[in-house]
Short mmCIF file of C-alpha atoms in Angstrom, two decimals:
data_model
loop_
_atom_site.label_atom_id
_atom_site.label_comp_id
_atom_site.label_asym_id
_atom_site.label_seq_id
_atom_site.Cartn_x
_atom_site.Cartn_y
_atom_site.Cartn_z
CA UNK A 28 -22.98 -13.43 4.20
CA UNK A 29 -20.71 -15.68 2.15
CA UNK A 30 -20.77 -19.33 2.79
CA UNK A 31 -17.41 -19.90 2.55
CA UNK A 32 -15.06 -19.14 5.41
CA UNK A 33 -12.88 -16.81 4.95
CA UNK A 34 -9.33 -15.05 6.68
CA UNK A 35 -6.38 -13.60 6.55
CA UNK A 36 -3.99 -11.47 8.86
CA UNK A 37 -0.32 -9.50 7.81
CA UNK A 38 1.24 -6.63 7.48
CA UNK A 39 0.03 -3.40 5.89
CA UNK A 40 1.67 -0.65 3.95
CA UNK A 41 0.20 2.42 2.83
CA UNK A 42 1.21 5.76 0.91
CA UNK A 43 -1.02 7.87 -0.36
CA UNK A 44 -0.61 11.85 -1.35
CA UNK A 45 -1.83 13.81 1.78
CA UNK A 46 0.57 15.01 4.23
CA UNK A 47 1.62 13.16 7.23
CA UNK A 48 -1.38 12.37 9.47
CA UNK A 49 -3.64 11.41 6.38
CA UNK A 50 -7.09 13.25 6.63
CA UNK A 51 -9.05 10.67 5.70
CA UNK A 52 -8.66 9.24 8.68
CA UNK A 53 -11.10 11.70 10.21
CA UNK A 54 -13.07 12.07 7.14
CA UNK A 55 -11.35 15.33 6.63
CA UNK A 56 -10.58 16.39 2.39
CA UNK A 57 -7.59 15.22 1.15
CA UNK A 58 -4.91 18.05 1.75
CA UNK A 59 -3.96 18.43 -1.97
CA UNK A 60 -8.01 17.65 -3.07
CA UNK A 61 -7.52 14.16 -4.48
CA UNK A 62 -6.12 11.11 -3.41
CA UNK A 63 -3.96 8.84 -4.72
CA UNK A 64 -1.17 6.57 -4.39
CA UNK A 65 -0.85 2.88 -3.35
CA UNK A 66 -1.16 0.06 -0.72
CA UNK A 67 -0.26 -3.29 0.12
CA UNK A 68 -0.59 -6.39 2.25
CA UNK A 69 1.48 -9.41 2.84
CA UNK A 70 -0.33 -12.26 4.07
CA UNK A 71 1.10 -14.05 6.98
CA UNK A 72 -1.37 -16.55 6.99
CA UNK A 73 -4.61 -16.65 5.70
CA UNK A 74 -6.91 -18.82 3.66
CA UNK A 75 -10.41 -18.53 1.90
CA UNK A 76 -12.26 -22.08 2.29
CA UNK A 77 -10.06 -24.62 1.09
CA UNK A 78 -7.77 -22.35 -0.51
CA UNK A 79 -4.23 -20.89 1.46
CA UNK A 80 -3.29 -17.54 0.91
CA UNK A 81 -0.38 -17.42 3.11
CA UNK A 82 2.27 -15.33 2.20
CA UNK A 83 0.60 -13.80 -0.79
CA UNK A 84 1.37 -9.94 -1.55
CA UNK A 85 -1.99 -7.90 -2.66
CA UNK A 86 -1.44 -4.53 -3.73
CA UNK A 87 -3.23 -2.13 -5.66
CA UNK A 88 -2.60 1.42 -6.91
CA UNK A 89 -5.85 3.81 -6.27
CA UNK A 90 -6.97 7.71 -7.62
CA UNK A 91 -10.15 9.17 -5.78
CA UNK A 92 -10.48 12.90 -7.35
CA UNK A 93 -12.34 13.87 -3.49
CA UNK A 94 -12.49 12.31 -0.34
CA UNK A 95 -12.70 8.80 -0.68
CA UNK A 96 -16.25 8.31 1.17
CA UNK A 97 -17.53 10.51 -2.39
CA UNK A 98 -16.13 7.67 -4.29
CA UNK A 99 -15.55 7.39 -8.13
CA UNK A 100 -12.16 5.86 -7.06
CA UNK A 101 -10.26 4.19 -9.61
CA UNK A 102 -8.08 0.73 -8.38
CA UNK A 103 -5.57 -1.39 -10.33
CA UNK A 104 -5.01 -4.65 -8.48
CA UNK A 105 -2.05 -6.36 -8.44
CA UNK A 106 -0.78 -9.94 -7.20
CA UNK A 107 2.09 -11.93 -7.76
CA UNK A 108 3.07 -13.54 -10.83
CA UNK A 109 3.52 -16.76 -9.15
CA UNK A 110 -0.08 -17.20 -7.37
CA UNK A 111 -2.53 -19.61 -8.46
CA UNK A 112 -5.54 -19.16 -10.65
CA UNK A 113 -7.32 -20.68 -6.69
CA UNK A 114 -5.86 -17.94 -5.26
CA UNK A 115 -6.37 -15.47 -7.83
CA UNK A 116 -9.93 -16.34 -7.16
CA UNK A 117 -10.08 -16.24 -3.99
CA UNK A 118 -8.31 -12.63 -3.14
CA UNK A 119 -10.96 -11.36 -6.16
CA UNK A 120 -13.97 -12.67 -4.25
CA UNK A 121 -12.73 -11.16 -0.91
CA UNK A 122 -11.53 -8.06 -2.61
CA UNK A 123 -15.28 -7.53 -4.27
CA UNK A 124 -17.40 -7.41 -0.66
CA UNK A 125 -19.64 -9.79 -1.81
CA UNK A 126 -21.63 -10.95 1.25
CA UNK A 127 -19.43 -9.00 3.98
CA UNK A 128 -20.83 -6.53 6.32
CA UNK A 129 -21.56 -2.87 5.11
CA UNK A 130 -19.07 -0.68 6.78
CA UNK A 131 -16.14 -3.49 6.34
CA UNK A 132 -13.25 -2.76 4.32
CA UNK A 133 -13.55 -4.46 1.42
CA UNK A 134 -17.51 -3.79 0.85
CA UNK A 135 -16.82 -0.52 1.52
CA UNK A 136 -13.83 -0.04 -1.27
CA UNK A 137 -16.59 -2.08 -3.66
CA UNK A 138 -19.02 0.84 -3.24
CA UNK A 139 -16.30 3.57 -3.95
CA UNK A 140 -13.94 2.37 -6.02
CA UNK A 141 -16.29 2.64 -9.39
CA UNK A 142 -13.38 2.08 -12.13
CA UNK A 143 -11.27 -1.20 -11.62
CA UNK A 144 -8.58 -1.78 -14.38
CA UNK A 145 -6.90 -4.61 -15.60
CA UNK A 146 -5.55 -6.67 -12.69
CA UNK A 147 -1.29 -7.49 -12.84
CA UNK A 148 0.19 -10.60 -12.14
CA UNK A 149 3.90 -9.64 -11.86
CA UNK A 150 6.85 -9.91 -9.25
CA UNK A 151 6.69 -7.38 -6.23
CA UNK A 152 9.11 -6.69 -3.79
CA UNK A 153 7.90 -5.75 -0.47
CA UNK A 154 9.64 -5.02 2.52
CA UNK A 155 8.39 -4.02 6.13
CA UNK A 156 9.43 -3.33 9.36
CA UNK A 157 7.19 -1.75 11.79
CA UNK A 158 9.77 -0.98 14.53
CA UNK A 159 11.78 1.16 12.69
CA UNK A 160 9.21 2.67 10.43
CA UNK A 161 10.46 1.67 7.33
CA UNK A 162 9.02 -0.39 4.40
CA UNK A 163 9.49 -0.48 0.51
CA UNK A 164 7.49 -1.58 -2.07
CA UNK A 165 8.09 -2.24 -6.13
CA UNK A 166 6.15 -3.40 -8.64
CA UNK A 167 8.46 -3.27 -12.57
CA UNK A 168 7.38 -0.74 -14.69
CA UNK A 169 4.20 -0.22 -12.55
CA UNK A 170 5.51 1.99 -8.88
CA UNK A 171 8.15 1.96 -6.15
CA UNK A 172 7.75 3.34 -2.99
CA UNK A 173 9.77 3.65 0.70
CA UNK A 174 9.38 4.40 3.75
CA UNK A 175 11.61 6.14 6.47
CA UNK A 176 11.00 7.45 9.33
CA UNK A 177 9.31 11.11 10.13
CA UNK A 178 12.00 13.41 11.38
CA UNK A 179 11.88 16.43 13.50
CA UNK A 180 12.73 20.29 11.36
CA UNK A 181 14.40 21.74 13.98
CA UNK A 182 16.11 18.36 15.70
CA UNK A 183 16.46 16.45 12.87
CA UNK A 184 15.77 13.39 15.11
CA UNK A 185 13.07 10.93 14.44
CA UNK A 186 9.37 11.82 14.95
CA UNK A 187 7.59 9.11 16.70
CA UNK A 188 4.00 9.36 15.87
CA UNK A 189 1.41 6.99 16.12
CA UNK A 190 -2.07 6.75 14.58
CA UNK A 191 -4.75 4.57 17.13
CA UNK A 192 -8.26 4.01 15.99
CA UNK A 193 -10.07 2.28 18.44
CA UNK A 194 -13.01 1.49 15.98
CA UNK A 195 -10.95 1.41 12.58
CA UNK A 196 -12.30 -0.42 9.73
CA UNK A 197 -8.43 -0.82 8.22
CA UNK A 198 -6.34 -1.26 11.32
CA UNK A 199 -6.62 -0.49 14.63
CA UNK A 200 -2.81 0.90 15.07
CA UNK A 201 -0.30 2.47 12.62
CA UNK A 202 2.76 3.74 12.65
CA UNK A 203 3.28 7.21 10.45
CA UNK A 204 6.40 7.28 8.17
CA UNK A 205 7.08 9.21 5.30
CA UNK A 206 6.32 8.20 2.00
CA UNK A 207 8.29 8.48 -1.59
CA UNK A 208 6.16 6.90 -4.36
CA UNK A 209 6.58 7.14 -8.19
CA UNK A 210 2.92 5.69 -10.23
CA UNK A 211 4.12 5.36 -13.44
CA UNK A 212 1.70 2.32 -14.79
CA UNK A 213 -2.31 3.23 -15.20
CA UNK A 214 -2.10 5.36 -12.63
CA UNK A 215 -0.01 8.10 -12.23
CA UNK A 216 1.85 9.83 -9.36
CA UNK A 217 4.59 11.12 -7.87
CA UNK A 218 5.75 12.71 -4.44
CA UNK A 219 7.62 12.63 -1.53
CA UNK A 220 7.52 13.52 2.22
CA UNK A 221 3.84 12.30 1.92
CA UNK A 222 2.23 10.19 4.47
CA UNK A 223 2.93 6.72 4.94
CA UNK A 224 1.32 4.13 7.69
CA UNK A 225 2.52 0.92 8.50
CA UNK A 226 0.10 -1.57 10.45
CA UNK A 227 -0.45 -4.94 10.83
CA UNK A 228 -4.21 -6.11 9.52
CA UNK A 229 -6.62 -9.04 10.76
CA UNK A 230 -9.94 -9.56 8.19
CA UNK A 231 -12.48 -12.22 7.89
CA UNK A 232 -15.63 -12.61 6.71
CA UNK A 233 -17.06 -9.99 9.60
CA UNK A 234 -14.98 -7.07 8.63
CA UNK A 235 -12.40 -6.88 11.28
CA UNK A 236 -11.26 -10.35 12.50
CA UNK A 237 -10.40 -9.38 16.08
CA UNK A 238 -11.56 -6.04 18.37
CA UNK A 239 -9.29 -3.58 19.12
CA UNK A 240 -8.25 -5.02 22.63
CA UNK A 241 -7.99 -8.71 20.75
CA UNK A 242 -5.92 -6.58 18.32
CA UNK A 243 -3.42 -5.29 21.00
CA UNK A 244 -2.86 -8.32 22.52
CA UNK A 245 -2.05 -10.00 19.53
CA UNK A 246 -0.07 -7.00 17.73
CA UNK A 247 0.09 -4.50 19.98
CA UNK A 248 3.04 -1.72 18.79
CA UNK A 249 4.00 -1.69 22.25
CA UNK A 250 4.34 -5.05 22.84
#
């Protein structure tokens, strides 16, 4: 385990090129065969030893060519222009796993993402709001993204659905939007009507920084 004390809780955002529901949440195969897309997570408050990370925007765009849990995942981070080189440091020594538990996020994404490219520092926009299911994300000359909420074929009214993962290693609740995302830096994509999750995120130096009922009382989607 690290020495230094780390942790940091926000709001997620996630699109990635399966259809609503995401399969790799039951370490199912991607519905198209491959993966990719991008994520992000603004820091409410969050520091690593002396360091504050509060209200710091990480993103990354990410290409697995199988399930993710194959690996040979490819990752470009990216972090605001205006962070510190403290900072910088800190969200790459999180970011890598070293010294967190095996099965946490971020030692897991060290094992199976196997090609990192250059990191970005560069302005991003990033917008969320987990109540109405909507959330949009840009990064100049690099990918935008939005989300709005699912909507029923037949009704046309809004979907509700929820994803709950008692023993997640990301989140423990999401909501499921749909997702339009353009790649057009290192990585490449493009789609709509794909899935989308919005979630708010707890992670220290154990993995998860709360359980799941610590979780609900604190950001419970029904609350």
């Amino acid at each position: 385990m690290s020495d230094v004390k780390w942790f940091m809780h926000g709001k997620w955002l996630e699109y990635c090129s399966c259809d609503f529901g995401c399969p790799c949440e039951t370490m199912a195969e991607p519905t198209y065969g491959h993966c990719d897309g991008v994520v992000a997570m603004k820091v409410d408050e969050g520091y690593y030893g002396d360091v504050r990370l509060d209200d710091v925007i990480i993103a990354a765009t990410f290409y697995f060519p199988r399930a993710i849990h194959h690996g040979g995942g490819h990752m470009q981070p990216i972090l605001p222009e205006h962070t510190t080189e403290a900072q910088r440091e800190a969200i790459f020594k999180i970011m890598s796993g070293e010294g967190q538990p095996v099965g946490s996020m971020f030692q897991i994404f060290s094992v199976i993402v196997e090609h990192i490219h250059q990191p970005l520092f560069v302005p991003i926009e990033f917008e969320w709001d987990i109540k109405k299911r909507t959330g949009r994300l840009a990064v100049p000359d690099v990918v935008t993204a939005s989300t709005i909420p699912l909507r029923n074929p037949v009704t046309d009214k809004e979907h509700h659905i929820r994803t709950v993962l008692p023993e997640g290693w990301v989140f423990y609740e999401a909501e499921v939007g749909a997702g339009t995302v353009k790649g057009i830096g290192d990585l490449k994509f493009d789609f709509s009507q794909r899935h989308s999750s919005l979630a708010y995120f707890a992670f220290d130096n154990n993995g998860m920084a709360y359980s799941y009922d610590e979780a609900k009382q604190r950001f419970g989607l029904d609350n």
